[in-house]
């Protein structure tokens, strides 16, 4: 797989791309880890240490929790340009896992690199803080509202979430890679 430079990345919505500083080119390219994950391949698992943050360059990732009897419950999706695996920082462990929903190219920045980037670019730090705040608000709203919904309302809420996150395909349907179980 050929590595794609952050400077040339097509994802204008990516926090790194939006806050890109030309002086970072060699630093980021030397330090960034980029890999292709095939469909259903694990990116990280419950209990792994949180060593940094992930960005989806292309493809899709699902984050999930394991329920009793190893049942999987999807908690979120991330697609092109989006952040995932951002549930903590130093000395924490993932309470959830992440798998490639479809083939995905993933970029990873470790915590030390992120600290340098935050120190040198307060706008990146601020945008990430806004991202965390929005994620927290959205998650809190979903948890509170879903507990008060009947089954039809829950299904409608999930369909609306998927529509907002991924839009519709050419046939005005949700993308075909979502299953009924999802």
PDB file of C-alpha atoms in Angstrom:
ATOM      1  CA  UNK A   1       0.000   0.000   0.000  1.00  0.00           C
ATOM      2  CA  UNK A   2       1.335   3.416  -0.975  1.00  0.00           C
ATOM      3  CA  UNK A   3       1.295   5.945   1.876  1.00  0.00           C
ATOM      4  CA  UNK A   4      -0.732   9.110   1.223  1.00  0.00           C
ATOM      5  CA  UNK A   5       0.626  12.362   2.583  1.00  0.00           C
ATOM      6  CA  UNK A   6      -1.628  14.397   4.901  1.00  0.00           C
ATOM      7  CA  UNK A   7      -0.897  17.357   2.644  1.00  0.00           C
ATOM      8  CA  UNK A   8      -2.376  15.500  -0.362  1.00  0.00           C
ATOM      9  CA  UNK A   9      -5.169  13.709   1.510  1.00  0.00           C
ATOM     10  CA  UNK A  10      -8.579  14.211  -0.158  1.00  0.00           C
ATOM     11  CA  UNK A  11     -10.431  14.405   3.205  1.00  0.00           C
ATOM     12  CA  UNK A  12     -10.988  18.121   3.741  1.00  0.00           C
ATOM     13  CA  UNK A  13     -13.031  17.347   6.883  1.00  0.00           C
ATOM     14  CA  UNK A  14     -10.138  15.539   8.632  1.00  0.00           C
ATOM     15  CA  UNK A  15      -8.995  17.485  11.713  1.00  0.00           C
ATOM     16  CA  UNK A  16      -5.335  17.060  10.760  1.00  0.00           C
ATOM     17  CA  UNK A  17      -5.981  18.205   7.177  1.00  0.00           C
ATOM     18  CA  UNK A  18      -8.117  21.182   8.298  1.00  0.00           C
ATOM     19  CA  UNK A  19      -5.370  22.330  10.656  1.00  0.00           C
ATOM     20  CA  UNK A  20      -2.415  21.334   8.529  1.00  0.00           C
ATOM     21  CA  UNK A  21       0.725  23.417   8.908  1.00  0.00           C
ATOM     22  CA  UNK A  22       3.209  23.156   5.991  1.00  0.00           C
ATOM     23  CA  UNK A  23       6.124  22.905   8.439  1.00  0.00           C
ATOM     24  CA  UNK A  24       4.656  19.576   9.637  1.00  0.00           C
ATOM     25  CA  UNK A  25       5.100  17.728   6.329  1.00  0.00           C
ATOM     26  CA  UNK A  26       8.292  15.811   7.087  1.00  0.00           C
ATOM     27  CA  UNK A  27       7.512  15.440  10.804  1.00  0.00           C
ATOM     28  CA  UNK A  28       4.035  13.978  10.224  1.00  0.00           C
ATOM     29  CA  UNK A  29       5.079  11.739   7.375  1.00  0.00           C
ATOM     30  CA  UNK A  30       7.935  10.291   9.431  1.00  0.00           C
ATOM     31  CA  UNK A  31       5.755   9.700  12.491  1.00  0.00           C
ATOM     32  CA  UNK A  32       2.342   8.777  11.069  1.00  0.00           C
ATOM     33  CA  UNK A  33       1.444   5.107  10.840  1.00  0.00           C
ATOM     34  CA  UNK A  34      -0.843   4.237   7.936  1.00  0.00           C
ATOM     35  CA  UNK A  35      -2.264   0.798   7.162  1.00  0.00           C
ATOM     36  CA  UNK A  36      -4.903  -0.995   5.142  1.00  0.00           C
ATOM     37  CA  UNK A  37      -7.372  -3.029   7.189  1.00  0.00           C
ATOM     38  CA  UNK A  38      -9.487  -5.549   5.314  1.00  0.00           C
ATOM     39  CA  UNK A  39     -13.207  -5.949   6.035  1.00  0.00           C
ATOM     40  CA  UNK A  40     -13.857  -7.367   9.552  1.00  0.00           C
ATOM     41  CA  UNK A  41     -10.175  -7.060  10.552  1.00  0.00           C
ATOM     42  CA  UNK A  42      -9.631  -5.854  14.134  1.00  0.00           C
ATOM     43  CA  UNK A  43      -8.001  -2.440  14.522  1.00  0.00           C
ATOM     44  CA  UNK A  44      -7.970  -2.579  18.337  1.00  0.00           C
ATOM     45  CA  UNK A  45      -9.705  -4.671  20.973  1.00  0.00           C
ATOM     46  CA  UNK A  46     -11.260  -4.218  24.398  1.00  0.00           C
ATOM     47  CA  UNK A  47      -8.466  -3.923  26.943  1.00  0.00           C
ATOM     48  CA  UNK A  48      -5.772  -2.661  24.548  1.00  0.00           C
ATOM     49  CA  UNK A  49      -3.908   0.406  25.826  1.00  0.00           C
ATOM     50  CA  UNK A  50      -4.860   3.732  24.242  1.00  0.00           C
ATOM     51  CA  UNK A  51      -1.662   4.787  22.500  1.00  0.00           C
ATOM     52  CA  UNK A  52      -3.004   7.531  20.222  1.00  0.00           C
ATOM     53  CA  UNK A  53      -5.806   8.468  17.880  1.00  0.00           C
ATOM     54  CA  UNK A  54      -7.050   7.052  14.566  1.00  0.00           C
ATOM     55  CA  UNK A  55      -8.383   8.732  11.422  1.00  0.00           C
ATOM     56  CA  UNK A  56     -10.184   7.037   8.542  1.00  0.00           C
ATOM     57  CA  UNK A  57      -8.570   8.029   5.275  1.00  0.00           C
ATOM     58  CA  UNK A  58     -10.984   5.876   3.264  1.00  0.00           C
ATOM     59  CA  UNK A  59     -13.432   3.119   4.097  1.00  0.00           C
ATOM     60  CA  UNK A  60     -15.456   2.590   7.246  1.00  0.00           C
ATOM     61  CA  UNK A  61     -14.865   1.463  10.819  1.00  0.00           C
ATOM     62  CA  UNK A  62     -17.343   0.252  13.414  1.00  0.00           C
ATOM     63  CA  UNK A  63     -16.773   0.703  17.138  1.00  0.00           C
ATOM     64  CA  UNK A  64     -18.500  -1.844  19.344  1.00  0.00           C
ATOM     65  CA  UNK A  65     -18.872  -3.125  22.864  1.00  0.00           C
ATOM     66  CA  UNK A  66     -19.079  -6.764  23.853  1.00  0.00           C
ATOM     67  CA  UNK A  67     -22.210  -7.733  25.730  1.00  0.00           C
ATOM     68  CA  UNK A  68     -22.675 -10.930  27.738  1.00  0.00           C
ATOM     69  CA  UNK A  69     -22.143 -14.120  25.719  1.00  0.00           C
ATOM     70  CA  UNK A  70     -19.812 -12.137  23.359  1.00  0.00           C
ATOM     71  CA  UNK A  71     -22.718 -10.452  21.587  1.00  0.00           C
ATOM     72  CA  UNK A  72     -21.493  -7.401  19.691  1.00  0.00           C
ATOM     73  CA  UNK A  73     -23.328  -4.085  19.999  1.00  0.00           C
ATOM     74  CA  UNK A  74     -22.228  -1.381  17.568  1.00  0.00           C
ATOM     75  CA  UNK A  75     -21.886   2.003  19.258  1.00  0.00           C
ATOM     76  CA  UNK A  76     -20.664   4.132  16.353  1.00  0.00           C
ATOM     77  CA  UNK A  77     -19.262   4.246  12.850  1.00  0.00           C
ATOM     78  CA  UNK A  78     -16.488   6.362  11.336  1.00  0.00           C
ATOM     79  CA  UNK A  79     -15.895   6.960   7.631  1.00  0.00           C
ATOM     80  CA  UNK A  80     -13.679   9.077   5.372  1.00  0.00           C
ATOM     81  CA  UNK A  81     -11.935  11.857   7.298  1.00  0.00           C
ATOM     82  CA  UNK A  82     -13.463  10.964  10.670  1.00  0.00           C
ATOM     83  CA  UNK A  83     -11.815  10.274  14.023  1.00  0.00           C
ATOM     84  CA  UNK A  84     -12.277   7.090  16.051  1.00  0.00           C
ATOM     85  CA  UNK A  85     -10.676   5.405  19.030  1.00  0.00           C
ATOM     86  CA  UNK A  86     -10.687   8.691  20.912  1.00  0.00           C
ATOM     87  CA  UNK A  87     -12.128   7.532  24.232  1.00  0.00           C
ATOM     88  CA  UNK A  88      -9.138   8.394  26.376  1.00  0.00           C
ATOM     89  CA  UNK A  89      -5.536   9.470  26.503  1.00  0.00           C
ATOM     90  CA  UNK A  90      -2.517   8.449  28.587  1.00  0.00           C
ATOM     91  CA  UNK A  91      -2.599   5.281  30.689  1.00  0.00           C
ATOM     92  CA  UNK A  92      -6.113   4.277  29.695  1.00  0.00           C
ATOM     93  CA  UNK A  93      -7.424   1.130  28.091  1.00  0.00           C
ATOM     94  CA  UNK A  94     -10.147   0.706  25.496  1.00  0.00           C
ATOM     95  CA  UNK A  95     -13.518  -0.334  26.879  1.00  0.00           C
ATOM     96  CA  UNK A  96     -14.638  -1.039  23.318  1.00  0.00           C
ATOM     97  CA  UNK A  97     -13.182  -2.453  20.109  1.00  0.00           C
ATOM     98  CA  UNK A  98     -12.968  -1.316  16.501  1.00  0.00           C
ATOM     99  CA  UNK A  99     -13.096  -3.376  13.302  1.00  0.00           C
ATOM    100  CA  UNK A 100     -13.025  -2.389   9.639  1.00  0.00           C
ATOM    101  CA  UNK A 101     -16.652  -2.510   8.454  1.00  0.00           C
ATOM    102  CA  UNK A 102     -15.389  -2.406   4.872  1.00  0.00           C
ATOM    103  CA  UNK A 103     -11.789  -2.236   3.604  1.00  0.00           C
ATOM    104  CA  UNK A 104     -10.291   0.870   5.196  1.00  0.00           C
ATOM    105  CA  UNK A 105      -7.073   2.850   5.099  1.00  0.00           C
ATOM    106  CA  UNK A 106      -6.388   4.069   8.630  1.00  0.00           C
ATOM    107  CA  UNK A 107      -3.963   6.732   9.833  1.00  0.00           C
ATOM    108  CA  UNK A 108      -2.664   6.594  13.397  1.00  0.00           C
ATOM    109  CA  UNK A 109      -0.897   9.266  15.441  1.00  0.00           C
ATOM    110  CA  UNK A 110       0.597   8.282  18.793  1.00  0.00           C
ATOM    111  CA  UNK A 111       0.124  10.370  21.936  1.00  0.00           C
ATOM    112  CA  UNK A 112       3.627  11.892  21.861  1.00  0.00           C
ATOM    113  CA  UNK A 113       3.180  13.168  18.303  1.00  0.00           C
ATOM    114  CA  UNK A 114      -0.240  14.542  19.218  1.00  0.00           C
ATOM    115  CA  UNK A 115       1.255  16.481  22.144  1.00  0.00           C
ATOM    116  CA  UNK A 116       3.801  18.117  19.834  1.00  0.00           C
ATOM    117  CA  UNK A 117       1.047  18.927  17.330  1.00  0.00           C
ATOM    118  CA  UNK A 118      -1.206  20.392  20.065  1.00  0.00           C
ATOM    119  CA  UNK A 119       1.633  22.520  21.469  1.00  0.00           C
ATOM    120  CA  UNK A 120       2.507  23.921  18.060  1.00  0.00           C
ATOM    121  CA  UNK A 121      -1.059  24.400  16.802  1.00  0.00           C
ATOM    122  CA  UNK A 122      -3.673  25.541  19.355  1.00  0.00           C
ATOM    123  CA  UNK A 123      -6.350  25.585  16.609  1.00  0.00           C
ATOM    124  CA  UNK A 124      -5.962  21.812  16.205  1.00  0.00           C
ATOM    125  CA  UNK A 125      -6.323  21.369  19.961  1.00  0.00           C
ATOM    126  CA  UNK A 126      -9.399  23.615  20.004  1.00  0.00           C
ATOM    127  CA  UNK A 127     -11.026  21.779  17.060  1.00  0.00           C
ATOM    128  CA  UNK A 128     -10.371  18.441  18.748  1.00  0.00           C
ATOM    129  CA  UNK A 129     -11.882  19.790  21.980  1.00  0.00           C
ATOM    130  CA  UNK A 130     -15.012  20.840  20.032  1.00  0.00           C
ATOM    131  CA  UNK A 131     -15.129  17.381  18.451  1.00  0.00           C
ATOM    132  CA  UNK A 132     -14.964  15.697  21.875  1.00  0.00           C
ATOM    133  CA  UNK A 133     -17.643  18.028  23.217  1.00  0.00           C
ATOM    134  CA  UNK A 134     -19.996  17.344  20.300  1.00  0.00           C
ATOM    135  CA  UNK A 135     -19.410  13.582  20.550  1.00  0.00           C
ATOM    136  CA  UNK A 136     -20.141  13.661  24.271  1.00  0.00           C
ATOM    137  CA  UNK A 137     -23.337  15.669  23.805  1.00  0.00           C
ATOM    138  CA  UNK A 138     -24.555  13.427  20.992  1.00  0.00           C
ATOM    139  CA  UNK A 139     -23.792  10.243  22.934  1.00  0.00           C
ATOM    140  CA  UNK A 140     -25.501  11.553  26.069  1.00  0.00           C
ATOM    141  CA  UNK A 141     -28.589  12.525  24.062  1.00  0.00           C
ATOM    142  CA  UNK A 142     -28.730   9.109  22.360  1.00  0.00           C
ATOM    143  CA  UNK A 143     -28.391   7.245  25.664  1.00  0.00           C
ATOM    144  CA  UNK A 144     -31.050   9.307  27.404  1.00  0.00           C
ATOM    145  CA  UNK A 145     -33.529   9.299  24.539  1.00  0.00           C
ATOM    146  CA  UNK A 146     -33.093   5.655  23.552  1.00  0.00           C
ATOM    147  CA  UNK A 147     -33.972   4.500  27.060  1.00  0.00           C
ATOM    148  CA  UNK A 148     -37.375   6.179  26.645  1.00  0.00           C
ATOM    149  CA  UNK A 149     -38.122   4.946  23.108  1.00  0.00           C
ATOM    150  CA  UNK A 150     -40.193   2.007  21.967  1.00  0.00           C
ATOM    151  CA  UNK A 151     -38.739  -0.384  19.369  1.00  0.00           C
ATOM    152  CA  UNK A 152     -40.053   1.517  16.326  1.00  0.00           C
ATOM    153  CA  UNK A 153     -38.661   4.791  17.613  1.00  0.00           C
ATOM    154  CA  UNK A 154     -35.270   3.166  18.288  1.00  0.00           C
ATOM    155  CA  UNK A 155     -35.121   1.798  14.730  1.00  0.00           C
ATOM    156  CA  UNK A 156     -36.139   5.182  13.305  1.00  0.00           C
ATOM    157  CA  UNK A 157     -33.467   6.870  15.434  1.00  0.00           C
ATOM    158  CA  UNK A 158     -30.750   4.488  14.207  1.00  0.00           C
ATOM    159  CA  UNK A 159     -31.825   4.905  10.575  1.00  0.00           C
ATOM    160  CA  UNK A 160     -31.734   8.690  10.972  1.00  0.00           C
ATOM    161  CA  UNK A 161     -28.247   8.454  12.556  1.00  0.00           C
ATOM    162  CA  UNK A 162     -27.010   6.381   9.604  1.00  0.00           C
ATOM    163  CA  UNK A 163     -28.605   8.805   7.135  1.00  0.00           C
ATOM    164  CA  UNK A 164     -26.954  11.835   8.830  1.00  0.00           C
ATOM    165  CA  UNK A 165     -23.592  10.096   9.015  1.00  0.00           C
ATOM    166  CA  UNK A 166     -23.443   8.507   5.527  1.00  0.00           C
ATOM    167  CA  UNK A 167     -26.235   9.901   3.376  1.00  0.00           C
ATOM    168  CA  UNK A 168     -27.953   7.925   0.662  1.00  0.00           C
ATOM    169  CA  UNK A 169     -26.634   6.114  -2.398  1.00  0.00           C
ATOM    170  CA  UNK A 170     -27.766   6.747  -6.007  1.00  0.00           C
ATOM    171  CA  UNK A 171     -30.961   4.724  -5.421  1.00  0.00           C
ATOM    172  CA  UNK A 172     -31.888   6.906  -2.397  1.00  0.00           C
ATOM    173  CA  UNK A 173     -31.074   4.058  -0.003  1.00  0.00           C
ATOM    174  CA  UNK A 174     -28.593   3.666   2.836  1.00  0.00           C
ATOM    175  CA  UNK A 175     -25.274   2.245   1.618  1.00  0.00           C
ATOM    176  CA  UNK A 176     -25.487  -1.504   0.938  1.00  0.00           C
ATOM    177  CA  UNK A 177     -22.828  -2.499   3.459  1.00  0.00           C
ATOM    178  CA  UNK A 178     -25.204  -2.046   6.402  1.00  0.00           C
ATOM    179  CA  UNK A 179     -26.943  -5.209   7.506  1.00  0.00           C
ATOM    180  CA  UNK A 180     -30.101  -5.673   9.508  1.00  0.00           C
ATOM    181  CA  UNK A 181     -27.941  -6.716  12.477  1.00  0.00           C
ATOM    182  CA  UNK A 182     -26.029  -3.414  12.272  1.00  0.00           C
TER     183      UNK A 182
END
